[in-house]
């Protein structure tokens, strides 16, 4: 059974001061809040809403998301999704944790192991 945490807008602003990750809160129709770190990623609201409709509703907990930025550089994020109720409205709270370097190092390690095995 899933527990939905209840929050207010004041709680979100307090949480934002302590969280060092991009953070976004959205419901089925729109983005309700995003912090400055999320804004710096330049992820469009439409893209985030597509993600919400296609994945977040099924993937509470952790999910991976690969994004190609405007400069054609690919970045990988681990998304931590959680249901919250803000002023009695069901929403999703998502933190985006940059996983790009870990993914690159993992790929290099796999290639090195394959080379060693040959």
mmCIF file with all atom_site columns, C-alpha atoms in Angstrom, residues 28-97:
data_model
loop_
_atom_site.group_PDB
_atom_site.id
_atom_site.type_symbol
_atom_site.label_atom_id
_atom_site.label_alt_id
_atom_site.label_comp_id
_atom_site.label_asym_id
_atom_site.label_entity_id
_atom_site.label_seq_id
_atom_site.pdbx_PDB_ins_code
_atom_site.Cartn_x
_atom_site.Cartn_y
_atom_site.Cartn_z
_atom_site.occupancy
_atom_site.B_iso_or_equiv
_atom_site.pdbx_formal_charge
_atom_site.auth_seq_id
_atom_site.auth_comp_id
_atom_site.auth_asym_id
_atom_site.auth_atom_id
_atom_site.pdbx_PDB_model_num
ATOM 1  C CA . UNK A 1 28 ? -1.651 15.255 -14.579 1.00 0.00 ? 28 UNK A CA 1
ATOM 2  C CA . UNK A 1 29 ? -2.239 18.616 -16.285 1.00 0.00 ? 29 UNK A CA 1
ATOM 3  C CA . UNK A 1 30 ? 0.650  20.967 -15.512 1.00 0.00 ? 30 UNK A CA 1
ATOM 4  C CA . UNK A 1 31 ? 3.880  21.741 -13.702 1.00 0.00 ? 31 UNK A CA 1
ATOM 5  C CA . UNK A 1 32 ? 3.131  23.357 -10.371 1.00 0.00 ? 32 UNK A CA 1
ATOM 6  C CA . UNK A 1 33 ? 6.670  24.174 -9.248  1.00 0.00 ? 33 UNK A CA 1
ATOM 7  C CA . UNK A 1 34 ? 10.262 23.769 -10.366 1.00 0.00 ? 34 UNK A CA 1
ATOM 8  C CA . UNK A 1 35 ? 13.405 25.106 -8.793  1.00 0.00 ? 35 UNK A CA 1
ATOM 9  C CA . UNK A 1 36 ? 16.204 27.112 -10.415 1.00 0.00 ? 36 UNK A CA 1
ATOM 10 C CA . UNK A 1 37 ? 18.361 24.013 -10.899 1.00 0.00 ? 37 UNK A CA 1
ATOM 11 C CA . UNK A 1 38 ? 15.600 22.371 -12.939 1.00 0.00 ? 38 UNK A CA 1
ATOM 12 C CA . UNK A 1 39 ? 15.218 25.553 -14.958 1.00 0.00 ? 39 UNK A CA 1
ATOM 13 C CA . UNK A 1 40 ? 18.941 25.474 -15.809 1.00 0.00 ? 40 UNK A CA 1
ATOM 14 C CA . UNK A 1 41 ? 18.470 22.078 -17.462 1.00 0.00 ? 41 UNK A CA 1
ATOM 15 C CA . UNK A 1 42 ? 16.219 23.771 -20.035 1.00 0.00 ? 42 UNK A CA 1
ATOM 16 C CA . UNK A 1 43 ? 13.783 20.845 -20.071 1.00 0.00 ? 43 UNK A CA 1
ATOM 17 C CA . UNK A 1 44 ? 10.570 22.066 -21.606 1.00 0.00 ? 44 UNK A CA 1
ATOM 18 C CA . UNK A 1 45 ? 7.312  21.799 -19.696 1.00 0.00 ? 45 UNK A CA 1
ATOM 19 C CA . UNK A 1 46 ? 5.897  19.771 -22.594 1.00 0.00 ? 46 UNK A CA 1
ATOM 20 C CA . UNK A 1 47 ? 8.710  17.231 -22.387 1.00 0.00 ? 47 UNK A CA 1
ATOM 21 C CA . UNK A 1 48 ? 8.232  16.873 -18.640 1.00 0.00 ? 48 UNK A CA 1
ATOM 22 C CA . UNK A 1 49 ? 4.475  16.452 -19.039 1.00 0.00 ? 49 UNK A CA 1
ATOM 23 C CA . UNK A 1 50 ? 5.038  13.769 -21.701 1.00 0.00 ? 50 UNK A CA 1
ATOM 24 C CA . UNK A 1 51 ? 7.314  11.993 -19.234 1.00 0.00 ? 51 UNK A CA 1
ATOM 25 C CA . UNK A 1 52 ? 4.659  12.314 -16.531 1.00 0.00 ? 52 UNK A CA 1
ATOM 26 C CA . UNK A 1 53 ? 1.932  10.851 -18.717 1.00 0.00 ? 53 UNK A CA 1
ATOM 27 C CA . UNK A 1 54 ? 4.028  8.008  -20.108 1.00 0.00 ? 54 UNK A CA 1
ATOM 28 C CA . UNK A 1 55 ? 6.292  6.973  -17.248 1.00 0.00 ? 55 UNK A CA 1
ATOM 29 C CA . UNK A 1 56 ? 5.914  8.687  -13.885 1.00 0.00 ? 56 UNK A CA 1
ATOM 30 C CA . UNK A 1 57 ? 2.435  7.375  -13.340 1.00 0.00 ? 57 UNK A CA 1
ATOM 31 C CA . UNK A 1 58 ? 3.804  3.816  -13.512 1.00 0.00 ? 58 UNK A CA 1
ATOM 32 C CA . UNK A 1 59 ? 7.352  4.292  -12.212 1.00 0.00 ? 59 UNK A CA 1
ATOM 33 C CA . UNK A 1 60 ? 7.206  5.595  -8.695  1.00 0.00 ? 60 UNK A CA 1
ATOM 34 C CA . UNK A 1 61 ? 10.523 5.211  -6.974  1.00 0.00 ? 61 UNK A CA 1
ATOM 35 C CA . UNK A 1 62 ? 13.475 5.453  -9.341  1.00 0.00 ? 62 UNK A CA 1
ATOM 36 C CA . UNK A 1 63 ? 13.637 5.716  -13.109 1.00 0.00 ? 63 UNK A CA 1
ATOM 37 C CA . UNK A 1 64 ? 16.281 6.673  -15.656 1.00 0.00 ? 64 UNK A CA 1
ATOM 38 C CA . UNK A 1 65 ? 15.933 9.419  -18.219 1.00 0.00 ? 65 UNK A CA 1
ATOM 39 C CA . UNK A 1 66 ? 18.413 10.270 -20.983 1.00 0.00 ? 66 UNK A CA 1
ATOM 40 C CA . UNK A 1 67 ? 18.138 13.769 -22.404 1.00 0.00 ? 67 UNK A CA 1
ATOM 41 C CA . UNK A 1 68 ? 19.934 15.292 -25.369 1.00 0.00 ? 68 UNK A CA 1
ATOM 42 C CA . UNK A 1 69 ? 20.566 18.905 -24.515 1.00 0.00 ? 69 UNK A CA 1
ATOM 43 C CA . UNK A 1 70 ? 20.463 21.795 -26.998 1.00 0.00 ? 70 UNK A CA 1
ATOM 44 C CA . UNK A 1 71 ? 24.249 21.545 -27.488 1.00 0.00 ? 71 UNK A CA 1
ATOM 45 C CA . UNK A 1 72 ? 23.719 17.904 -28.635 1.00 0.00 ? 72 UNK A CA 1
ATOM 46 C CA . UNK A 1 73 ? 25.374 16.622 -25.447 1.00 0.00 ? 73 UNK A CA 1
ATOM 47 C CA . UNK A 1 74 ? 23.562 13.647 -23.934 1.00 0.00 ? 74 UNK A CA 1
ATOM 48 C CA . UNK A 1 75 ? 22.989 13.630 -20.185 1.00 0.00 ? 75 UNK A CA 1
ATOM 49 C CA . UNK A 1 76 ? 21.638 10.848 -18.049 1.00 0.00 ? 76 UNK A CA 1
ATOM 50 C CA . UNK A 1 77 ? 19.510 11.390 -14.964 1.00 0.00 ? 77 UNK A CA 1
ATOM 51 C CA . UNK A 1 78 ? 18.162 9.157  -12.261 1.00 0.00 ? 78 UNK A CA 1
ATOM 52 C CA . UNK A 1 79 ? 14.705 10.395 -11.367 1.00 0.00 ? 79 UNK A CA 1
ATOM 53 C CA . UNK A 1 80 ? 13.385 9.873  -7.892  1.00 0.00 ? 80 UNK A CA 1
ATOM 54 C CA . UNK A 1 81 ? 9.582  10.007 -8.151  1.00 0.00 ? 81 UNK A CA 1
ATOM 55 C CA . UNK A 1 82 ? 7.203  10.231 -5.230  1.00 0.00 ? 82 UNK A CA 1
ATOM 56 C CA . UNK A 1 83 ? 3.486  10.932 -4.913  1.00 0.00 ? 83 UNK A CA 1
ATOM 57 C CA . UNK A 1 84 ? 2.614  13.893 -2.714  1.00 0.00 ? 84 UNK A CA 1
ATOM 58 C CA . UNK A 1 85 ? -0.592 15.739 -1.925  1.00 0.00 ? 85 UNK A CA 1
ATOM 59 C CA . UNK A 1 86 ? -0.272 19.501 -2.093  1.00 0.00 ? 86 UNK A CA 1
ATOM 60 C CA . UNK A 1 87 ? -3.279 21.243 -0.621  1.00 0.00 ? 87 UNK A CA 1
ATOM 61 C CA . UNK A 1 88 ? -5.206 17.970 -1.085  1.00 0.00 ? 88 UNK A CA 1
ATOM 62 C CA . UNK A 1 89 ? -4.296 17.706 -4.790  1.00 0.00 ? 89 UNK A CA 1
ATOM 63 C CA . UNK A 1 90 ? -2.401 14.570 -5.878  1.00 0.00 ? 90 UNK A CA 1
ATOM 64 C CA . UNK A 1 91 ? 0.941  15.469 -7.468  1.00 0.00 ? 91 UNK A CA 1
ATOM 65 C CA . UNK A 1 92 ? 4.327  13.985 -8.238  1.00 0.00 ? 92 UNK A CA 1
ATOM 66 C CA . UNK A 1 93 ? 7.548  15.249 -6.683  1.00 0.00 ? 93 UNK A CA 1
ATOM 67 C CA . UNK A 1 94 ? 10.577 14.387 -8.803  1.00 0.00 ? 94 UNK A CA 1
ATOM 68 C CA . UNK A 1 95 ? 14.267 14.970 -8.132  1.00 0.00 ? 95 UNK A CA 1
ATOM 69 C CA . UNK A 1 96 ? 16.683 14.690 -11.065 1.00 0.00 ? 96 UNK A CA 1
ATOM 70 C CA . UNK A 1 97 ? 20.087 13.352 -10.061 1.00 0.00 ? 97 UNK A CA 1
#
